[in-house]
Short mmCIF file of C-alpha atoms and ligand atoms in Angstrom, two decimals:
data_model
loop_
_atom_site.label_atom_id
_atom_site.label_comp_id
_atom_site.label_asym_id
_atom_site.label_seq_id
_atom_site.Cartn_x
_atom_site.Cartn_y
_atom_site.Cartn_z
CA MET E 1322 17.33 35.91 -23.00
CA ILE E 1323 17.14 32.17 -23.53
CA ARG E 1324 14.90 31.44 -26.50
CA VAL E 1325 12.87 28.33 -25.74
CA GLY E 1326 10.91 26.40 -28.36
CA VAL E 1327 8.13 24.07 -27.23
CA ASN E 1328 7.42 21.14 -29.54
CA GLY E 1329 4.09 19.56 -28.59
CA TYR E 1330 1.52 21.89 -27.10
CA GLY E 1331 -0.77 19.64 -25.07
CA THR E 1332 -1.23 19.11 -21.33
CA ILE E 1333 2.42 19.60 -20.44
CA GLY E 1334 3.54 21.76 -23.39
CA LYS E 1335 1.05 24.56 -22.86
CA ARG E 1336 1.95 24.79 -19.19
CA VAL E 1337 5.67 24.77 -19.96
CA ALA E 1338 5.20 27.54 -22.54
CA ASP E 1339 3.33 29.74 -20.04
CA ALA E 1340 5.91 29.05 -17.33
CA VAL E 1341 8.76 29.94 -19.70
CA ALA E 1342 6.97 33.14 -20.73
CA ALA E 1343 6.83 34.13 -17.05
CA GLN E 1344 10.63 33.90 -16.60
CA PRO E 1345 12.65 37.12 -16.73
CA ASP E 1346 15.56 35.35 -18.44
CA MET E 1347 13.57 33.38 -21.04
CA GLU E 1348 11.21 33.90 -23.94
CA VAL E 1349 9.06 31.53 -25.95
CA ALA E 1350 10.61 31.25 -29.41
CA GLY E 1351 7.48 29.48 -30.60
CA VAL E 1352 5.37 26.37 -30.21
CA ALA E 1353 4.79 23.52 -32.65
CA LYS E 1354 1.52 21.68 -33.20
CA THR E 1355 0.23 19.12 -35.65
CA GLN E 1356 -3.22 20.66 -36.06
CA PRO E 1357 -4.98 24.01 -35.73
CA ASN E 1358 -7.35 23.01 -32.93
CA PHE E 1359 -8.56 25.13 -29.99
CA GLU E 1360 -5.17 24.92 -28.30
CA ALA E 1361 -3.55 26.41 -31.42
CA HIS E 1362 -5.93 29.36 -31.24
CA THR E 1363 -5.16 29.81 -27.53
CA ALA E 1364 -1.43 29.72 -28.21
CA VAL E 1365 -1.76 32.44 -30.83
CA GLU E 1366 -3.88 34.54 -28.48
CA ARG E 1367 -1.11 34.23 -25.91
CA GLY E 1368 1.32 35.63 -28.46
CA TYR E 1369 3.28 32.46 -29.19
CA SER E 1370 4.57 32.05 -32.75
CA MET E 1371 3.05 28.91 -34.24
CA TYR E 1372 5.04 26.32 -36.18
CA ALA E 1373 3.70 23.30 -38.03
CA ALA E 1374 5.01 20.11 -36.44
CA ILE E 1375 4.22 18.15 -39.61
CA PRO E 1376 5.21 20.21 -42.66
CA GLU E 1377 2.55 18.67 -44.96
CA ARG E 1378 -0.12 19.95 -42.58
CA ALA E 1379 1.10 23.54 -42.68
CA PRO E 1380 -1.71 24.69 -45.05
CA LEU E 1381 -4.35 23.55 -42.53
CA PHE E 1382 -3.29 26.33 -40.20
CA GLY E 1383 -3.81 29.01 -42.84
CA ASP E 1384 -7.21 27.50 -43.67
CA ALA E 1385 -8.12 27.85 -39.97
CA GLY E 1386 -7.03 31.49 -39.91
CA ILE E 1387 -3.77 30.86 -38.05
CA GLU E 1388 -0.68 32.41 -39.50
CA ILE E 1389 2.32 30.14 -39.01
CA ALA E 1390 5.89 31.30 -38.60
CA GLY E 1391 7.28 28.20 -40.28
CA VAL E 1392 7.75 24.48 -39.77
CA VAL E 1393 9.19 22.78 -36.71
CA ASP E 1394 12.71 22.53 -38.15
CA GLU E 1395 12.84 26.32 -38.31
CA LEU E 1396 11.77 26.57 -34.69
CA VAL E 1397 14.48 24.11 -33.67
CA ALA E 1398 17.08 26.06 -35.66
CA ASP E 1399 16.01 29.35 -34.12
CA ALA E 1400 15.66 28.26 -30.48
CA ASP E 1401 18.45 28.05 -27.90
CA VAL E 1402 16.69 25.12 -26.23
CA ILE E 1403 13.81 22.89 -27.30
CA VAL E 1404 11.41 21.42 -24.77
CA ASP E 1405 9.85 18.37 -26.37
CA CYS E 1406 6.36 17.81 -24.95
CA THR E 1407 5.06 15.46 -27.62
CA PRO E 1408 3.27 12.21 -26.73
CA SER E 1409 5.40 9.36 -25.37
CA GLY E 1410 7.72 7.90 -27.97
CA ILE E 1411 7.58 10.82 -30.38
CA GLY E 1412 10.30 12.65 -28.45
CA ALA E 1413 12.74 9.84 -29.23
CA GLU E 1414 11.85 10.16 -32.92
CA ASN E 1415 12.53 13.91 -32.76
CA ARG E 1416 15.91 13.51 -31.10
CA SER E 1417 17.91 13.38 -34.34
CA MET E 1418 16.23 16.58 -35.59
CA TYR E 1419 17.34 18.45 -32.46
CA ALA E 1420 20.86 17.04 -32.75
CA SER E 1421 21.11 18.04 -36.41
CA TYR E 1422 20.64 21.71 -35.39
CA ASP E 1423 22.84 21.36 -32.30
CA THR E 1424 19.90 22.53 -30.21
CA PRO E 1425 19.91 21.19 -26.66
CA ALA E 1426 16.72 19.26 -26.00
CA ILE E 1427 14.64 18.55 -22.91
CA PHE E 1428 12.39 15.51 -23.10
CA GLN E 1429 9.54 14.33 -20.85
CA GLY E 1430 9.05 11.32 -18.62
CA GLY E 1431 7.04 9.34 -21.15
CA GLU E 1432 10.29 8.74 -23.03
CA ASP E 1433 12.69 5.98 -22.07
CA ALA E 1434 15.59 7.13 -19.96
CA SER E 1435 17.88 6.30 -22.89
CA VAL E 1436 16.51 9.29 -24.83
CA ALA E 1437 18.79 11.67 -22.90
CA GLN E 1438 22.15 11.89 -21.20
CA VAL E 1439 20.58 12.81 -17.88
CA SER E 1440 17.26 12.07 -16.13
CA PHE E 1441 16.46 15.21 -14.17
CA ASN E 1442 14.88 16.47 -10.99
CA ALA E 1443 15.94 19.97 -9.94
CA ARG E 1444 15.97 19.24 -6.22
CA ALA E 1445 17.93 16.01 -6.61
CA ASN E 1446 20.48 16.30 -9.44
CA TYR E 1447 20.42 19.72 -11.12
CA ASP E 1448 24.19 19.80 -11.48
CA ASP E 1449 24.27 16.59 -13.54
CA ALA E 1450 22.34 18.40 -16.28
CA ARG E 1451 24.47 21.54 -16.42
CA GLY E 1452 25.64 21.98 -20.01
CA ALA E 1453 24.10 18.67 -21.16
CA ASP E 1454 22.80 18.39 -24.73
CA THR E 1455 19.87 16.18 -23.78
CA VAL E 1456 17.93 15.95 -20.53
CA ARG E 1457 14.78 14.04 -19.60
CA VAL E 1458 12.54 15.57 -16.94
CA VAL E 1459 11.23 12.46 -15.20
CA SER E 1460 7.51 11.72 -15.09
CA CYS E 1461 5.05 13.27 -12.68
CA ASN E 1462 5.10 10.32 -10.27
CA THR E 1463 8.88 10.01 -10.42
CA THR E 1464 9.20 13.75 -9.82
CA GLY E 1465 6.91 13.44 -6.80
CA LEU E 1466 8.93 10.57 -5.37
CA SER E 1467 12.30 12.22 -6.09
CA ARG E 1468 11.30 15.42 -4.29
CA LEU E 1469 10.68 13.39 -1.15
CA VAL E 1470 13.64 11.05 -1.44
CA ALA E 1471 16.20 13.85 -1.92
CA PRO E 1472 15.77 15.57 1.46
CA LEU E 1473 15.18 12.30 3.33
CA GLU E 1474 18.34 10.82 1.84
CA GLU E 1475 20.39 13.92 2.70
CA GLU E 1476 19.06 14.27 6.22
CA TYR E 1477 18.71 10.67 7.44
CA GLY E 1478 19.91 8.29 4.73
CA VAL E 1479 17.36 5.97 3.11
CA GLU E 1480 17.52 2.19 3.36
CA LYS E 1481 14.38 1.30 1.45
CA VAL E 1482 11.42 3.01 -0.18
CA ARG E 1483 8.13 1.14 -0.65
CA ALA E 1484 5.49 3.09 -2.54
CA THR E 1485 2.00 2.25 -3.74
CA LEU E 1486 0.92 4.68 -6.40
CA VAL E 1487 -2.80 5.22 -6.94
CA ARG E 1488 -2.68 6.70 -10.40
CA ARG E 1489 -5.36 8.82 -11.99
CA GLY E 1490 -6.87 7.02 -14.98
CA GLY E 1491 -6.40 9.92 -17.39
CA ASP E 1492 -6.12 13.68 -17.59
CA PRO E 1493 -9.33 15.77 -17.54
CA SER E 1494 -9.17 16.32 -21.30
CA GLN E 1495 -8.30 12.72 -22.17
CA HIS E 1496 -11.76 11.52 -23.19
CA SER E 1497 -9.99 8.82 -25.20
CA ARG E 1498 -9.53 7.01 -21.87
CA GLY E 1499 -13.12 7.14 -20.80
CA PRO E 1500 -15.79 7.00 -19.65
CA ILE E 1501 -14.03 4.77 -17.15
CA ASN E 1502 -15.23 2.68 -14.23
CA ASP E 1503 -12.62 0.22 -13.05
CA ILE E 1504 -9.71 -0.32 -10.67
CA LEU E 1505 -6.70 -1.74 -12.43
CA PRO E 1506 -3.42 -2.94 -11.04
CA ASP E 1507 -1.32 -1.01 -13.57
CA PRO E 1508 1.13 -2.37 -14.33
CA ILE E 1509 0.15 -5.76 -12.89
CA GLY E 1510 3.81 -6.77 -12.83
CA ILE E 1511 5.80 -5.66 -9.80
CA PRO E 1512 7.67 -3.41 -9.51
CA SER E 1513 5.91 -0.79 -11.59
CA HIS E 1514 8.17 1.26 -13.87
CA HIS E 1515 8.33 4.04 -11.26
CA GLY E 1516 10.90 2.38 -8.98
CA PRO E 1517 13.45 1.86 -11.76
CA ASP E 1518 12.64 5.36 -13.00
CA VAL E 1519 13.45 6.87 -9.60
CA GLN E 1520 16.74 4.95 -9.80
CA THR E 1521 17.64 6.98 -12.91
CA ILE E 1522 17.94 9.86 -10.43
CA PHE E 1523 19.14 7.88 -7.38
CA PRO E 1524 21.11 4.94 -8.82
CA ASP E 1525 21.88 3.34 -5.43
CA LEU E 1526 18.41 3.69 -3.92
CA SER E 1527 16.53 0.58 -2.87
CA ILE E 1528 12.94 1.16 -3.95
CA GLU E 1529 9.90 -1.00 -4.76
CA THR E 1530 6.77 0.46 -6.31
CA MET E 1531 3.31 -0.87 -7.13
CA GLY E 1532 0.75 0.95 -9.26
CA LEU E 1533 -3.03 1.00 -9.54
CA LYS E 1534 -5.18 3.06 -11.88
CA VAL E 1535 -8.50 4.42 -10.66
CA PRO E 1536 -11.33 6.26 -12.40
CA ALA E 1537 -10.25 9.78 -11.50
CA THR E 1538 -8.61 12.61 -13.41
CA LEU E 1539 -7.61 14.84 -10.51
CA MET E 1540 -4.24 13.74 -9.15
CA HIS E 1541 -2.12 10.73 -8.30
CA VAL E 1542 -1.97 9.68 -4.62
CA HIS E 1543 1.03 7.85 -3.14
CA ALA E 1544 1.12 5.71 0.02
CA LEU E 1545 4.74 5.62 1.15
CA ASN E 1546 6.75 3.64 3.64
CA VAL E 1547 10.40 4.66 3.83
CA THR E 1548 12.93 2.91 6.04
CA LEU E 1549 15.37 5.62 7.03
CA GLY E 1550 19.01 5.32 7.99
CA SER E 1551 18.46 6.56 11.55
CA ASP E 1552 15.76 6.86 14.21
CA VAL E 1553 13.66 9.99 13.70
CA THR E 1554 10.54 11.64 15.01
CA ALA E 1555 7.48 12.49 12.96
CA ALA E 1556 7.87 16.13 14.04
CA HIS E 1557 11.38 16.28 12.66
CA VAL E 1558 10.38 14.76 9.33
CA ARG E 1559 7.49 17.19 9.13
CA GLN E 1560 9.79 20.12 9.76
CA LEU E 1561 12.15 18.86 7.07
CA LEU E 1562 9.36 18.51 4.52
CA GLU E 1563 7.91 21.92 5.44
CA SER E 1564 11.26 23.47 4.58
CA GLN E 1565 11.12 22.16 1.00
CA SER E 1566 9.83 24.76 -1.43
CA ARG E 1567 8.12 22.24 -3.69
CA VAL E 1568 6.48 20.27 -0.92
CA TYR E 1569 3.26 21.58 0.60
CA VAL E 1570 2.55 19.95 3.95
CA ILE E 1571 -1.23 20.16 4.23
CA PRO E 1572 -2.16 21.46 7.68
CA GLU E 1573 -4.69 19.58 9.76
CA GLY E 1574 -8.14 20.99 10.29
CA ILE E 1575 -8.60 22.98 7.08
CA GLY E 1576 -10.64 20.39 5.25
CA LEU E 1577 -8.16 19.55 2.51
CA ASP E 1578 -8.85 15.87 2.94
CA GLY E 1579 -8.75 14.68 -0.65
CA ALA E 1580 -7.51 15.39 -4.16
CA GLY E 1581 -10.79 17.03 -5.18
CA ARG E 1582 -10.55 19.60 -2.40
CA LEU E 1583 -6.88 20.22 -3.14
CA LYS E 1584 -7.79 21.03 -6.72
CA ASP E 1585 -10.61 23.29 -5.55
CA PHE E 1586 -8.18 25.01 -3.20
CA ALA E 1587 -5.74 25.63 -6.04
CA LEU E 1588 -8.50 27.18 -8.13
CA ASP E 1589 -9.64 29.32 -5.20
CA ALA E 1590 -6.03 30.42 -4.67
CA GLY E 1591 -6.00 31.68 -8.26
CA ARG E 1592 -3.54 29.12 -9.52
CA PRO E 1593 -3.53 29.04 -13.36
CA ARG E 1594 -5.55 26.02 -14.59
CA GLY E 1595 -5.86 25.00 -10.92
CA ASP E 1596 -2.30 23.77 -11.02
CA LEU E 1597 -0.55 22.34 -7.96
CA TRP E 1598 3.16 22.40 -8.72
CA GLU E 1599 4.11 21.11 -5.27
CA ASN E 1600 3.89 17.63 -3.78
CA CYS E 1601 0.95 17.79 -1.38
CA VAL E 1602 1.80 15.76 1.74
CA TRP E 1603 -0.91 15.27 4.34
CA GLY E 1604 0.74 16.47 7.55
CA GLU E 1605 -1.52 14.28 9.62
CA SER E 1606 -0.33 11.19 7.75
CA ILE E 1607 3.34 11.64 8.64
CA ALA E 1608 3.96 8.82 11.10
CA VAL E 1609 7.16 7.25 12.35
CA GLU E 1610 7.89 3.96 14.07
CA GLY E 1611 11.59 3.58 14.80
CA ARG E 1612 13.22 4.16 11.43
CA ASP E 1613 10.04 3.57 9.42
CA LEU E 1614 8.32 6.62 8.00
CA TYR E 1615 4.80 6.49 6.59
CA LEU E 1616 2.91 9.18 4.72
CA PHE E 1617 0.37 9.96 2.00
CA GLN E 1618 0.99 12.53 -0.70
CA ALA E 1619 -0.90 13.75 -3.76
CA VAL E 1620 0.84 14.75 -6.97
CA HIS E 1621 -0.80 16.85 -9.68
CA GLN E 1622 0.16 15.03 -12.85
CA GLU E 1623 -0.52 17.95 -15.18
CA SER E 1624 1.75 20.44 -13.46
CA ASP E 1625 4.38 19.12 -11.04
CA VAL E 1626 6.93 18.66 -13.84
CA VAL E 1627 6.44 22.22 -15.12
CA PRO E 1628 8.86 24.03 -12.75
CA GLU E 1629 11.30 21.18 -13.32
CA ASN E 1630 11.26 21.89 -17.07
CA VAL E 1631 12.00 25.56 -16.42
CA ASP E 1632 14.95 24.62 -14.22
CA ALA E 1633 16.13 22.11 -16.83
CA VAL E 1634 16.32 24.98 -19.35
CA ARG E 1635 18.67 26.87 -17.01
CA ALA E 1636 20.66 23.73 -16.35
CA VAL E 1637 21.32 22.87 -20.01
CA THR E 1638 22.25 26.47 -20.78
CA ASP E 1639 24.32 26.55 -17.58
CA SER E 1640 22.85 29.97 -16.86
CA ALA E 1641 22.17 29.57 -13.12
CA ASP E 1642 23.02 27.23 -10.29
CA ALA E 1643 20.38 25.02 -8.72
CA GLU E 1644 19.48 27.29 -5.83
CA GLU E 1645 19.20 30.40 -8.03
CA SER E 1646 17.15 28.63 -10.65
CA ILE E 1647 14.74 26.96 -8.25
CA GLU E 1648 14.22 30.22 -6.40
CA ARG E 1649 13.62 32.21 -9.59
CA THR E 1650 11.21 29.63 -10.96
CA ASN E 1651 9.35 29.49 -7.67
CA GLU E 1652 9.09 33.26 -7.44
CA THR E 1653 7.85 33.76 -10.99
CA LEU E 1654 5.30 30.95 -10.86
CA GLY E 1655 4.10 31.85 -7.40
CA ILE E 1656 5.44 28.83 -5.55
CA GLY E 1657 6.42 30.24 -2.17
CA LEU E 1658 4.58 33.57 -2.25
CA ALA E 1659 3.92 35.10 1.14
CA GLY E 1660 0.57 36.00 2.62
CA ASP E 1661 -1.36 32.75 2.65
CA PRO E 1662 -2.58 31.89 6.16
CA THR E 1663 -2.72 28.18 5.33
CA GLY E 1664 1.01 28.09 4.64
CA PHE E 1665 0.28 27.03 1.04
CA ASN E 1666 2.54 29.82 -0.13
CA ASP E 1667 4.99 30.13 2.71
CA SER E 1668 7.85 32.51 1.86
CA ASP E 1669 10.17 30.76 4.31
CA ARG E 1670 10.27 27.66 2.20
CA VAL E 1671 13.17 27.99 -0.20
CA GLY E 1672 14.74 25.83 -2.87
CA ALA E 1673 17.24 23.41 -1.49
CA GLU E 1674 17.13 24.14 2.23
CA ALA E 1675 16.65 21.36 4.72
CA ALA E 1676 15.17 21.70 8.19
CA ASP E 1677 17.47 22.75 11.01
CA ASP E 1678 18.05 20.19 13.69
N1 NDP G 1191 -0.17 14.33 -18.73
C1 NDP G 1191 0.56 13.89 -17.74
O1 NDP G 1191 0.03 13.51 -16.70
C2 NDP G 1191 2.03 13.88 -17.82
C3 NDP G 1191 2.68 13.65 -19.00
N2 NDP G 1191 4.04 13.57 -19.02
C4 NDP G 1191 4.75 13.28 -20.24
O2 NDP G 1191 4.79 14.47 -21.04
C5 NDP G 1191 4.75 14.13 -22.42
C6 NDP G 1191 3.58 14.84 -23.06
O3 NDP G 1191 2.40 14.37 -22.42
P1 NDP G 1191 1.05 15.20 -22.46
O4 NDP G 1191 1.31 16.65 -22.48
O5 NDP G 1191 0.19 14.63 -21.41
O6 NDP G 1191 0.48 14.75 -23.86
P2 NDP G 1191 -0.69 15.43 -24.68
O7 NDP G 1191 -1.22 14.39 -25.57
O8 NDP G 1191 -1.61 16.16 -23.78
O9 NDP G 1191 0.07 16.54 -25.51
C7 NDP G 1191 0.98 16.24 -26.51
C8 NDP G 1191 0.65 17.11 -27.68
O10 NDP G 1191 1.61 16.91 -28.69
C9 NDP G 1191 0.98 17.15 -29.93
N3 NDP G 1191 1.60 16.23 -30.90
C10 NDP G 1191 1.22 15.01 -31.30
N4 NDP G 1191 2.08 14.52 -32.18
C11 NDP G 1191 3.03 15.46 -32.35
C12 NDP G 1191 4.19 15.57 -33.16
N5 NDP G 1191 4.56 14.60 -33.99
N6 NDP G 1191 4.93 16.69 -33.08
C13 NDP G 1191 4.57 17.71 -32.27
N7 NDP G 1191 3.47 17.66 -31.50
C14 NDP G 1191 2.72 16.55 -31.55
C15 NDP G 1191 -0.49 16.89 -29.77
O11 NDP G 1191 -1.18 18.07 -30.10
P3 NDP G 1191 -1.64 18.38 -31.59
O12 NDP G 1191 -1.72 17.06 -32.34
O13 NDP G 1191 -2.96 19.03 -31.41
O14 NDP G 1191 -0.59 19.27 -32.11
C16 NDP G 1191 -0.69 16.73 -28.27
O15 NDP G 1191 -1.66 17.61 -27.75
C17 NDP G 1191 4.70 12.60 -22.46
O16 NDP G 1191 6.03 12.11 -22.52
C18 NDP G 1191 4.09 12.24 -21.12
O17 NDP G 1191 4.41 10.94 -20.68
C19 NDP G 1191 4.79 13.81 -17.89
C20 NDP G 1191 4.18 14.09 -16.71
C21 NDP G 1191 2.75 14.06 -16.57
O1 X15 G 1192 4.01 10.36 -16.39
C1 X15 G 1192 2.92 10.04 -15.97
O2 X15 G 1192 2.67 8.99 -15.18
P1 X15 G 1192 3.72 7.93 -14.64
O3 X15 G 1192 4.63 8.70 -13.69
O4 X15 G 1192 2.85 6.99 -13.93
O5 X15 G 1192 4.47 7.33 -15.78
C2 X15 G 1192 1.73 10.77 -16.46
O6 X15 G 1192 0.77 10.90 -15.44
C3 X15 G 1192 1.19 10.05 -17.65
O7 X15 G 1192 0.63 8.87 -17.18
P2 X15 G 1192 -0.06 7.85 -18.18
O8 X15 G 1192 0.94 6.78 -18.47
O9 X15 G 1192 -1.26 7.35 -17.44
O10 X15 G 1192 -0.44 8.64 -19.41
#
């Protein structure tokens, strides 16, 4: 069993902990928090050992009726791998602590790429992270773009990606960002950080990205134009994307015409927290003119990086190859379960397979 510690138990950390707990080859060594708030109580109810992320605050947990197993250093010493899910910038500060215990560390996309040896997306470059000491799972938007670029690049070659990212203004629990009522070019400077971030996975890719923030908490939505290396048909691209396990091509005619309905659908389907781990590509939007592909996709910022973190754990411990890991993660989380008439959980979609010609 791979013992995984999760430092930072917020939006991403709590999902990563639950996903790790669901793996047959992993267990949660513990989670670290700075304060005994409601999430700390939930973590304890889920059976996760609690560690104080800031040692001086350890007594606060006892005062709140939460027994702690120790301080974060002890968790790092005890774990085989640490997944750092602290707010942007704190991961870099924690890096030396992980190194001092020789504990491989997985960071999140809010950190600069320089925090880790490898920037990671399971579909695109799993092997680069095998046995690495430090890995950064790229951000939600970069994950969403990488999952599309990888099969397109393999199948057709990619000359240029142009993406406009309509970014949610904050997560549902981020009241610090609201109430909000505005539309912001964010960042105003072009390109946005996403293009260069995708190049941490695809160094030779030509990509330009622009970002806007809107007053929504649901998902990000991307408008993409990709110039491919060869002439294609929309039907062929669709077939390729339908074969990708972490891409859900939304069928026409079922009313999933926006991010709100996608989230509702995920809740109706019994997804934990209404999570949508897959890129959601509107099938109807897939259009091709010569070598130019156009499409819209939605990316659930709170959850698309979660399966990637699970795969990153297997990569750094070199305990499975890409196909095995992706398949196991998908199976345990319920990505690719059979029996859904909409195709949302289509068992034929497997890890790294591309569409047949
Ligand atoms: N939310 C998103 O849309 C996405 C975020 N990311 C990236 O994931 C990372 C985490 O983001 P997210 O989960 O949203 O952030 P959150 O703020 O939701 O969660 C981070 C948690 O870390 C805890 N924390 C704060 N300081 C420390 C510390 N010094 N040590 C340990 N824990 C601490 C806080 O909880 P407490 O103080 O209560 O312990 C907080 O809840 C960032 O790099 C972000 O960019 C990536 C993809 C999408
Ligand atoms: O990693 C994310 O976005 P990003 O891919 O736009 O950097 C998360 O959605 C966090 O976004 P934020 O920078 O609005 O907190």
